């Protein structure tokens, strides 16, 4: 049996996390996964513990209660919301539904690799715009916007941490609309961004804008896989129609509903991230051989004079896992990314880097 050409050429994207390295020890501190350092809301843990009967029941395939909770949380009608088994599922479904081999796709790089992988799997051949800060390069970027195509954006951008203002996002969406082009905006880190503002209000007025969100980062629910997207009724309808049945487990739906009601926990998480990100930026910035990109959310990109793979291996000997960024297009092997964690763990990272 021979798979179609798009599948045969597909290369899975590399990611961080404790399972990215074979035989990872249980005592390893994971700085490679950008998850809220505060962990999930305590009420979520209790909800899973006391709702074990969900195990024997098929989940609601339409996630109606969760979409209603998301409607209350975002102020956007549930008819414009799609829920996925993590944000990544929605990326792939979006590309499968709206991209084709004839559609031009533009991706600023370096950025999250799944946009490129999903677009290629759908038959598209993306073009790339190199920038470490899109705001600084907005004029040439706008000149590259394709006609009758799609552009992918990540805000704040992973891995650079660069944050684009609502004014700039609005400008991109407006110019894309003139060219009949879709804008896919990944806001999975926006809730933990120091001064970032969501483009949800822009999506209300522009049907060519689709926003991706996740509970993985903001509410630390990485293990149960839950993400959602906001778009026009037409786009949401298509994505809800093509997703696989029962794509989101009952546990994930219940956990997400409860997490969304705990805004106090989210506020505490954001305050912790802002304080600890400042600490890491200041302390690592003092060390010779490291240049930090100013963080805007719960992770930070670092340019290092050392080989990034070698640096990762040295830190692993000290039970510290960082993200080697050589797999990000246009970065090479001189960059690493670290997540923002609690002060005790952050100090261990700084101390380890200081001795290398």
mmCIF file of C-alpha atoms in Angstrom:
data_model
loop_
_atom_site.group_PDB
_atom_site.id
_atom_site.type_symbol
_atom_site.label_atom_id
_atom_site.label_comp_id
_atom_site.label_asym_id
_atom_site.label_seq_id
_atom_site.Cartn_x
_atom_site.Cartn_y
_atom_site.Cartn_z
ATOM 1 C CA UNK A 1 0.000 0.000 0.000
ATOM 2 C CA UNK A 2 1.382 3.388 -1.016
ATOM 3 C CA UNK A 3 0.330 6.534 0.910
ATOM 4 C CA UNK A 4 -0.379 9.728 -0.986
ATOM 5 C CA UNK A 5 2.614 11.945 -1.689
ATOM 6 C CA UNK A 6 1.778 14.456 1.052
ATOM 7 C CA UNK A 7 1.871 11.726 3.695
ATOM 8 C CA UNK A 8 4.986 9.983 2.419
ATOM 9 C CA UNK A 9 6.908 13.253 2.693
ATOM 10 C CA UNK A 10 5.539 14.177 6.123
ATOM 11 C CA UNK A 11 8.111 14.640 8.884
ATOM 12 C CA UNK A 12 6.740 14.848 12.449
ATOM 13 C CA UNK A 13 7.660 18.040 14.294
ATOM 14 C CA UNK A 14 10.042 17.773 17.236
ATOM 15 C CA UNK A 15 8.838 19.120 20.577
ATOM 16 C CA UNK A 16 10.042 19.390 24.155
ATOM 17 C CA UNK A 17 8.716 17.620 27.236
ATOM 18 C CA UNK A 18 9.960 14.785 29.393
ATOM 19 C CA UNK A 19 9.184 12.197 26.710
ATOM 20 C CA UNK A 20 11.329 13.984 24.118
ATOM 21 C CA UNK A 21 14.455 12.482 25.691
ATOM 22 C CA UNK A 22 14.755 8.691 26.147
ATOM 23 C CA UNK A 23 15.009 7.348 29.695
ATOM 24 C CA UNK A 24 14.315 10.680 31.343
ATOM 25 C CA UNK A 25 14.618 10.559 35.131
ATOM 26 C CA UNK A 26 11.616 11.325 37.327
ATOM 27 C CA UNK A 27 13.601 13.967 39.201
ATOM 28 C CA UNK A 28 14.378 15.993 36.074
ATOM 29 C CA UNK A 29 13.165 19.607 36.111
ATOM 30 C CA UNK A 30 11.395 20.239 32.811
ATOM 31 C CA UNK A 31 12.144 23.707 31.412
ATOM 32 C CA UNK A 32 11.325 22.542 27.879
ATOM 33 C CA UNK A 33 7.508 22.601 28.200
ATOM 34 C CA UNK A 34 5.812 25.999 28.306
ATOM 35 C CA UNK A 35 3.112 25.185 30.856
ATOM 36 C CA UNK A 36 1.891 27.470 33.648
ATOM 37 C CA UNK A 37 4.261 27.082 36.632
ATOM 38 C CA UNK A 38 1.296 27.323 39.006
ATOM 39 C CA UNK A 39 -0.127 24.033 37.753
ATOM 40 C CA UNK A 40 -3.838 23.295 37.185
ATOM 41 C CA UNK A 41 -6.509 24.789 39.442
ATOM 42 C CA UNK A 42 -7.037 22.594 42.546
ATOM 43 C CA UNK A 43 -10.741 22.335 41.699
ATOM 44 C CA UNK A 44 -9.828 20.560 38.455
ATOM 45 C CA UNK A 45 -7.972 17.834 40.312
ATOM 46 C CA UNK A 46 -10.952 17.331 42.613
ATOM 47 C CA UNK A 47 -13.392 17.274 39.691
ATOM 48 C CA UNK A 48 -11.498 14.455 37.995
ATOM 49 C CA UNK A 49 -11.243 12.552 41.264
ATOM 50 C CA UNK A 50 -14.964 12.775 41.991
ATOM 51 C CA UNK A 51 -16.239 12.214 38.449
ATOM 52 C CA UNK A 52 -14.797 8.787 37.705
ATOM 53 C CA UNK A 53 -18.184 7.670 36.348
ATOM 54 C CA UNK A 54 -17.210 9.595 33.216
ATOM 55 C CA UNK A 55 -14.990 6.618 32.392
ATOM 56 C CA UNK A 56 -17.908 4.452 31.308
ATOM 57 C CA UNK A 57 -19.815 7.097 29.362
ATOM 58 C CA UNK A 58 -19.247 8.308 25.810
ATOM 59 C CA UNK A 59 -18.408 12.023 25.927
ATOM 60 C CA UNK A 60 -20.618 14.637 24.287
ATOM 61 C CA UNK A 61 -19.267 14.696 20.741
ATOM 62 C CA UNK A 62 -20.353 18.320 20.322
ATOM 63 C CA UNK A 63 -18.877 19.485 23.670
ATOM 64 C CA UNK A 64 -22.025 21.567 24.190
ATOM 65 C CA UNK A 65 -21.489 22.411 27.867
ATOM 66 C CA UNK A 66 -17.852 23.291 27.291
ATOM 67 C CA UNK A 67 -18.647 25.463 24.299
ATOM 68 C CA UNK A 68 -21.233 27.270 26.441
ATOM 69 C CA UNK A 69 -18.556 27.786 29.105
ATOM 70 C CA UNK A 70 -16.216 29.106 26.411
ATOM 71 C CA UNK A 71 -18.968 31.427 25.213
ATOM 72 C CA UNK A 72 -19.218 32.872 28.735
ATOM 73 C CA UNK A 73 -15.417 33.078 29.007
ATOM 74 C CA UNK A 74 -14.736 34.731 25.633
ATOM 75 C CA UNK A 75 -17.969 36.573 24.940
ATOM 76 C CA UNK A 76 -18.177 34.828 21.553
ATOM 77 C CA UNK A 77 -21.212 32.791 20.520
ATOM 78 C CA UNK A 78 -20.777 29.032 20.880
ATOM 79 C CA UNK A 79 -21.788 28.729 17.225
ATOM 80 C CA UNK A 80 -18.419 30.301 16.381
ATOM 81 C CA UNK A 81 -16.369 28.001 18.623
ATOM 82 C CA UNK A 82 -14.761 24.647 17.871
ATOM 83 C CA UNK A 83 -13.208 22.420 20.549
ATOM 84 C CA UNK A 84 -10.280 20.107 19.870
ATOM 85 C CA UNK A 85 -8.145 17.387 21.390
ATOM 86 C CA UNK A 86 -5.477 19.975 22.042
ATOM 87 C CA UNK A 87 -4.841 23.019 19.875
ATOM 88 C CA UNK A 88 -2.726 20.967 17.468
ATOM 89 C CA UNK A 89 -5.712 18.914 16.319
ATOM 90 C CA UNK A 90 -7.425 22.140 15.302
ATOM 91 C CA UNK A 91 -4.369 23.274 13.323
ATOM 92 C CA UNK A 92 -4.442 20.070 11.265
ATOM 93 C CA UNK A 93 -8.224 20.126 10.797
ATOM 94 C CA UNK A 94 -8.097 23.771 9.720
ATOM 95 C CA UNK A 95 -5.440 23.013 7.096
ATOM 96 C CA UNK A 96 -7.285 19.915 5.882
ATOM 97 C CA UNK A 97 -10.479 21.929 5.525
ATOM 98 C CA UNK A 98 -9.271 25.192 3.986
ATOM 99 C CA UNK A 99 -5.854 24.707 2.379
ATOM 100 C CA UNK A 100 -5.049 23.042 -0.926
ATOM 101 C CA UNK A 101 -2.122 22.470 -3.248
ATOM 102 C CA UNK A 102 -3.016 25.640 -5.162
ATOM 103 C CA UNK A 103 -3.335 27.919 -2.114
ATOM 104 C CA UNK A 104 -0.334 30.117 -1.225
ATOM 105 C CA UNK A 105 0.605 30.041 2.471
ATOM 106 C CA UNK A 106 2.868 32.498 4.291
ATOM 107 C CA UNK A 107 4.507 31.721 7.660
ATOM 108 C CA UNK A 108 6.795 34.095 9.599
ATOM 109 C CA UNK A 109 9.731 32.096 11.004
ATOM 110 C CA UNK A 110 11.068 31.022 13.426
ATOM 111 C CA UNK A 111 7.769 29.835 14.884
ATOM 112 C CA UNK A 112 5.799 26.772 16.016
ATOM 113 C CA UNK A 113 6.551 24.009 13.523
ATOM 114 C CA UNK A 114 3.098 22.452 13.281
ATOM 115 C CA UNK A 115 1.776 25.201 10.986
ATOM 116 C CA UNK A 116 4.280 24.234 8.317
ATOM 117 C CA UNK A 117 3.803 20.501 8.857
ATOM 118 C CA UNK A 118 -0.001 20.693 8.735
ATOM 119 C CA UNK A 119 0.009 22.959 5.677
ATOM 120 C CA UNK A 120 2.321 20.596 3.779
ATOM 121 C CA UNK A 121 0.234 17.592 4.783
ATOM 122 C CA UNK A 122 -2.779 19.373 3.261
ATOM 123 C CA UNK A 123 -0.862 19.763 -0.001
ATOM 124 C CA UNK A 124 0.304 23.376 0.337
ATOM 125 C CA UNK A 125 3.874 24.497 -0.140
ATOM 126 C CA UNK A 126 4.399 27.352 2.319
ATOM 127 C CA UNK A 127 6.693 30.308 1.818
ATOM 128 C CA UNK A 128 8.509 31.828 4.784
ATOM 129 C CA UNK A 129 9.269 35.316 6.078
ATOM 130 C CA UNK A 130 12.270 35.484 8.406
ATOM 131 C CA UNK A 131 11.840 37.817 11.385
ATOM 132 C CA UNK A 132 12.700 37.800 15.071
ATOM 133 C CA UNK A 133 10.150 40.534 15.717
ATOM 134 C CA UNK A 134 7.254 40.952 13.298
ATOM 135 C CA UNK A 135 6.408 44.442 14.540
ATOM 136 C CA UNK A 136 9.827 45.689 13.406
ATOM 137 C CA UNK A 137 9.361 44.113 9.961
ATOM 138 C CA UNK A 138 5.659 44.730 9.418
ATOM 139 C CA UNK A 139 5.928 46.732 6.183
ATOM 140 C CA UNK A 140 7.911 44.110 4.201
ATOM 141 C CA UNK A 141 5.758 41.378 5.737
ATOM 142 C CA UNK A 142 2.547 43.008 4.517
ATOM 143 C CA UNK A 143 4.041 43.286 1.048
ATOM 144 C CA UNK A 144 4.461 39.485 1.033
ATOM 145 C CA UNK A 145 0.854 38.670 1.966
ATOM 146 C CA UNK A 146 -0.485 36.206 -0.614
ATOM 147 C CA UNK A 147 -3.665 36.680 -2.576
ATOM 148 C CA UNK A 148 -6.422 34.060 -2.045
ATOM 149 C CA UNK A 149 -4.224 32.355 0.522
ATOM 150 C CA UNK A 150 -3.545 31.935 4.218
ATOM 151 C CA UNK A 151 -1.084 33.402 6.697
ATOM 152 C CA UNK A 152 -0.161 31.871 10.065
ATOM 153 C CA UNK A 153 0.761 34.023 13.058
ATOM 154 C CA UNK A 154 1.675 33.156 16.653
ATOM 155 C CA UNK A 155 1.167 35.846 19.311
ATOM 156 C CA UNK A 156 3.192 35.865 21.514
ATOM 157 C CA UNK A 157 5.421 34.021 19.120
ATOM 158 C CA UNK A 158 6.903 30.679 20.075
ATOM 159 C CA UNK A 159 9.916 30.520 20.489
ATOM 160 C CA UNK A 160 11.010 34.172 20.225
ATOM 161 C CA UNK A 161 8.459 35.561 22.690
ATOM 162 C CA UNK A 162 7.845 38.557 20.423
ATOM 163 C CA UNK A 163 4.437 40.125 21.055
ATOM 164 C CA UNK A 164 2.408 41.878 18.366
ATOM 165 C CA UNK A 165 -0.009 44.635 19.399
ATOM 166 C CA UNK A 166 -3.725 44.560 18.591
ATOM 167 C CA UNK A 167 -3.133 47.503 16.276
ATOM 168 C CA UNK A 168 -0.628 45.513 14.219
ATOM 169 C CA UNK A 169 -2.856 42.404 14.193
ATOM 170 C CA UNK A 170 -5.767 44.539 12.989
ATOM 171 C CA UNK A 171 -3.605 45.950 10.216
ATOM 172 C CA UNK A 172 -2.556 42.478 9.073
ATOM 173 C CA UNK A 173 -6.156 41.215 9.086
ATOM 174 C CA UNK A 174 -7.339 44.273 7.186
ATOM 175 C CA UNK A 175 -4.667 43.963 4.490
ATOM 176 C CA UNK A 176 -5.274 40.198 4.229
ATOM 177 C CA UNK A 177 -8.988 40.782 3.749
ATOM 178 C CA UNK A 178 -8.257 43.013 0.748
ATOM 179 C CA UNK A 179 -6.468 40.043 -0.804
ATOM 180 C CA UNK A 180 -9.161 37.522 0.164
ATOM 181 C CA UNK A 181 -6.662 35.808 2.475
ATOM 182 C CA UNK A 182 -7.290 33.937 5.733
ATOM 183 C CA UNK A 183 -5.402 34.807 8.911
ATOM 184 C CA UNK A 184 -4.773 31.980 11.377
ATOM 185 C CA UNK A 185 -3.762 33.567 14.692
ATOM 186 C CA UNK A 186 -2.387 31.318 17.435
ATOM 187 C CA UNK A 187 -3.024 32.892 20.857
ATOM 188 C CA UNK A 188 -2.190 29.876 23.001
ATOM 189 C CA UNK A 189 0.104 31.980 25.216
ATOM 190 C CA UNK A 190 -1.861 35.246 25.240
ATOM 191 C CA UNK A 191 -3.462 34.741 28.659
ATOM 192 C CA UNK A 192 -0.046 34.549 30.324
ATOM 193 C CA UNK A 193 1.433 37.427 28.318
ATOM 194 C CA UNK A 194 2.602 40.404 30.361
ATOM 195 C CA UNK A 195 0.826 43.065 28.325
ATOM 196 C CA UNK A 196 -0.768 41.160 25.455
ATOM 197 C CA UNK A 197 -4.315 41.737 24.342
ATOM 198 C CA UNK A 198 -6.406 39.125 22.563
ATOM 199 C CA UNK A 199 -7.661 39.760 19.044
ATOM 200 C CA UNK A 200 -11.104 38.337 19.856
ATOM 201 C CA UNK A 201 -12.753 41.715 19.268
ATOM 202 C CA UNK A 202 -11.047 41.887 15.872
ATOM 203 C CA UNK A 203 -12.479 38.451 15.040
ATOM 204 C CA UNK A 204 -15.998 39.747 15.739
ATOM 205 C CA UNK A 205 -15.653 42.163 12.824
ATOM 206 C CA UNK A 206 -13.531 40.134 10.414
ATOM 207 C CA UNK A 207 -14.584 36.740 9.107
ATOM 208 C CA UNK A 208 -11.164 36.088 7.581
ATOM 209 C CA UNK A 209 -9.613 35.835 11.088
ATOM 210 C CA UNK A 210 -9.457 32.519 12.963
ATOM 211 C CA UNK A 211 -8.055 32.456 16.522
ATOM 212 C CA UNK A 212 -6.542 29.402 18.178
ATOM 213 C CA UNK A 213 -6.501 29.104 21.980
ATOM 214 C CA UNK A 214 -5.464 26.416 24.449
ATOM 215 C CA UNK A 215 -5.938 25.488 28.083
ATOM 216 C CA UNK A 216 -2.606 23.655 28.022
ATOM 217 C CA UNK A 217 -0.473 26.677 28.837
ATOM 218 C CA UNK A 218 -2.719 28.988 30.829
ATOM 219 C CA UNK A 219 -4.382 26.342 33.009
ATOM 220 C CA UNK A 220 -1.639 23.670 32.857
ATOM 221 C CA UNK A 221 -3.904 20.988 31.377
ATOM 222 C CA UNK A 222 -1.325 19.549 28.958
ATOM 223 C CA UNK A 223 -2.006 15.959 29.965
ATOM 224 C CA UNK A 224 -5.687 15.903 29.031
ATOM 225 C CA UNK A 225 -5.385 17.744 25.678
ATOM 226 C CA UNK A 226 -7.881 20.557 25.291
ATOM 227 C CA UNK A 227 -7.876 23.474 22.858
ATOM 228 C CA UNK A 228 -10.407 25.612 21.048
ATOM 229 C CA UNK A 229 -10.762 27.904 18.089
ATOM 230 C CA UNK A 230 -12.821 31.016 17.385
ATOM 231 C CA UNK A 231 -13.866 31.966 13.880
ATOM 232 C CA UNK A 232 -16.825 32.831 11.711
ATOM 233 C CA UNK A 233 -19.937 30.665 11.942
ATOM 234 C CA UNK A 234 -19.066 29.195 8.569
ATOM 235 C CA UNK A 235 -15.496 28.253 9.525
ATOM 236 C CA UNK A 236 -16.574 26.853 12.916
ATOM 237 C CA UNK A 237 -19.357 24.873 11.266
ATOM 238 C CA UNK A 238 -16.936 23.264 8.829
ATOM 239 C CA UNK A 239 -14.423 22.380 11.548
ATOM 240 C CA UNK A 240 -17.123 20.979 13.834
ATOM 241 C CA UNK A 241 -18.407 18.886 10.945
ATOM 242 C CA UNK A 242 -15.097 17.287 9.924
ATOM 243 C CA UNK A 243 -13.610 16.525 13.347
ATOM 244 C CA UNK A 244 -13.645 12.912 14.451
ATOM 245 C CA UNK A 245 -16.534 11.853 16.742
ATOM 246 C CA UNK A 246 -15.855 12.057 20.511
ATOM 247 C CA UNK A 247 -12.594 13.905 19.858
ATOM 248 C CA UNK A 248 -12.530 15.423 23.369
ATOM 249 C CA UNK A 249 -12.766 13.089 26.363
ATOM 250 C CA UNK A 250 -15.317 13.514 29.113
ATOM 251 C CA UNK A 251 -12.551 14.210 31.628
ATOM 252 C CA UNK A 252 -11.092 16.922 29.394
ATOM 253 C CA UNK A 253 -14.463 18.590 28.895
ATOM 254 C CA UNK A 254 -15.242 18.577 32.622
ATOM 255 C CA UNK A 255 -11.767 19.798 33.591
ATOM 256 C CA UNK A 256 -11.908 22.612 31.050
ATOM 257 C CA UNK A 257 -15.333 23.796 32.215
ATOM 258 C CA UNK A 258 -14.114 24.049 35.798
ATOM 259 C CA UNK A 259 -10.798 25.653 34.892
ATOM 260 C CA UNK A 260 -12.532 28.385 32.901
ATOM 261 C CA UNK A 261 -14.566 29.332 35.971
ATOM 262 C CA UNK A 262 -11.452 29.860 38.097
ATOM 263 C CA UNK A 263 -10.224 33.236 36.881
ATOM 264 C CA UNK A 264 -8.523 33.883 40.224
ATOM 265 C CA UNK A 265 -6.166 30.965 39.551
ATOM 266 C CA UNK A 266 -5.375 32.344 36.093
ATOM 267 C CA UNK A 267 -4.644 35.779 37.568
ATOM 268 C CA UNK A 268 -2.266 34.242 40.125
ATOM 269 C CA UNK A 269 -0.534 32.269 37.375
ATOM 270 C CA UNK A 270 0.000 35.399 35.280
ATOM 271 C CA UNK A 271 1.443 37.319 38.241
ATOM 272 C CA UNK A 272 3.824 34.433 38.982
ATOM 273 C CA UNK A 273 4.921 34.271 35.350
ATOM 274 C CA UNK A 274 5.586 38.016 35.165
ATOM 275 C CA UNK A 275 7.674 37.959 38.356
ATOM 276 C CA UNK A 276 9.700 34.859 37.474
ATOM 277 C CA UNK A 277 10.206 35.813 33.823
ATOM 278 C CA UNK A 278 11.757 39.068 35.006
ATOM 279 C CA UNK A 279 14.014 37.105 37.369
ATOM 280 C CA UNK A 280 15.236 34.731 34.649
ATOM 281 C CA UNK A 281 15.767 37.537 32.131
ATOM 282 C CA UNK A 282 17.801 39.547 34.622
ATOM 283 C CA UNK A 283 19.884 36.729 36.114
ATOM 284 C CA UNK A 284 20.682 34.764 32.950
ATOM 285 C CA UNK A 285 21.383 38.039 31.166
ATOM 286 C CA UNK A 286 24.248 38.638 33.604
ATOM 287 C CA UNK A 287 26.035 35.441 32.565
ATOM 288 C CA UNK A 288 28.770 35.428 29.943
ATOM 289 C CA UNK A 289 27.897 33.625 26.729
ATOM 290 C CA UNK A 290 24.117 34.062 26.948
ATOM 291 C CA UNK A 291 21.916 36.671 25.286
ATOM 292 C CA UNK A 292 18.270 36.663 26.394
ATOM 293 C CA UNK A 293 15.346 37.791 24.286
ATOM 294 C CA UNK A 294 12.972 39.750 26.498
ATOM 295 C CA UNK A 295 10.121 37.404 27.497
ATOM 296 C CA UNK A 296 6.505 38.450 27.123
ATOM 297 C CA UNK A 297 4.938 35.225 28.395
ATOM 298 C CA UNK A 298 5.947 32.058 30.252
ATOM 299 C CA UNK A 299 9.049 31.186 28.202
ATOM 300 C CA UNK A 300 12.255 32.843 27.051
ATOM 301 C CA UNK A 301 14.539 32.388 24.033
ATOM 302 C CA UNK A 302 18.270 32.461 24.727
ATOM 303 C CA UNK A 303 21.085 32.853 22.211
ATOM 304 C CA UNK A 304 24.124 30.955 23.370
ATOM 305 C CA UNK A 305 27.762 30.877 22.313
ATOM 306 C CA UNK A 306 27.716 27.129 23.012
ATOM 307 C CA UNK A 307 26.276 24.482 20.729
ATOM 308 C CA UNK A 308 22.628 24.161 21.809
ATOM 309 C CA UNK A 309 22.623 20.354 21.719
ATOM 310 C CA UNK A 310 25.785 20.164 23.804
ATOM 311 C CA UNK A 311 24.347 22.667 26.276
ATOM 312 C CA UNK A 312 21.197 20.590 26.625
ATOM 313 C CA UNK A 313 23.263 17.455 27.301
ATOM 314 C CA UNK A 314 25.342 19.204 29.957
ATOM 315 C CA UNK A 315 22.241 20.417 31.768
ATOM 316 C CA UNK A 316 20.642 16.965 31.581
ATOM 317 C CA UNK A 317 23.535 15.681 33.698
ATOM 318 C CA UNK A 318 22.263 18.111 36.322
ATOM 319 C CA UNK A 319 18.669 16.854 35.900
ATOM 320 C CA UNK A 320 17.579 19.975 34.028
ATOM 321 C CA UNK A 321 15.858 19.728 30.622
ATOM 322 C CA UNK A 322 15.797 22.743 28.307
ATOM 323 C CA UNK A 323 14.487 23.038 24.748
ATOM 324 C CA UNK A 324 17.126 22.729 22.042
ATOM 325 C CA UNK A 325 15.841 25.088 19.329
ATOM 326 C CA UNK A 326 17.846 23.778 16.388
ATOM 327 C CA UNK A 327 14.655 22.186 15.013
ATOM 328 C CA UNK A 328 13.034 25.604 14.573
ATOM 329 C CA UNK A 329 13.363 26.841 10.997
ATOM 330 C CA UNK A 330 15.932 29.685 10.743
ATOM 331 C CA UNK A 331 17.364 29.322 14.254
ATOM 332 C CA UNK A 332 20.117 26.740 13.911
ATOM 333 C CA UNK A 333 22.041 25.299 16.849
ATOM 334 C CA UNK A 334 22.845 28.485 18.783
ATOM 335 C CA UNK A 335 19.500 28.919 20.525
ATOM 336 C CA UNK A 336 17.684 27.337 23.459
ATOM 337 C CA UNK A 337 14.312 28.045 25.063
ATOM 338 C CA UNK A 338 13.448 27.817 28.730
ATOM 339 C CA UNK A 339 10.039 27.832 30.366
ATOM 340 C CA UNK A 340 9.298 30.035 33.358
ATOM 341 C CA UNK A 341 8.964 27.939 36.518
ATOM 342 C CA UNK A 342 8.908 28.642 40.261
ATOM 343 C CA UNK A 343 11.712 30.571 41.983
ATOM 344 C CA UNK A 344 13.406 27.522 43.527
ATOM 345 C CA UNK A 345 13.636 25.753 40.147
ATOM 346 C CA UNK A 346 14.579 28.944 38.302
ATOM 347 C CA UNK A 347 17.481 29.491 40.701
ATOM 348 C CA UNK A 348 18.725 25.965 39.992
ATOM 349 C CA UNK A 349 18.727 26.723 36.272
ATOM 350 C CA UNK A 350 20.623 29.980 36.716
ATOM 351 C CA UNK A 351 23.180 28.335 39.009
ATOM 352 C CA UNK A 352 23.686 25.467 36.566
ATOM 353 C CA UNK A 353 24.189 27.823 33.609
ATOM 354 C CA UNK A 354 26.673 29.885 35.626
ATOM 355 C CA UNK A 355 28.950 26.855 36.103
ATOM 356 C CA UNK A 356 29.055 25.759 32.450
#
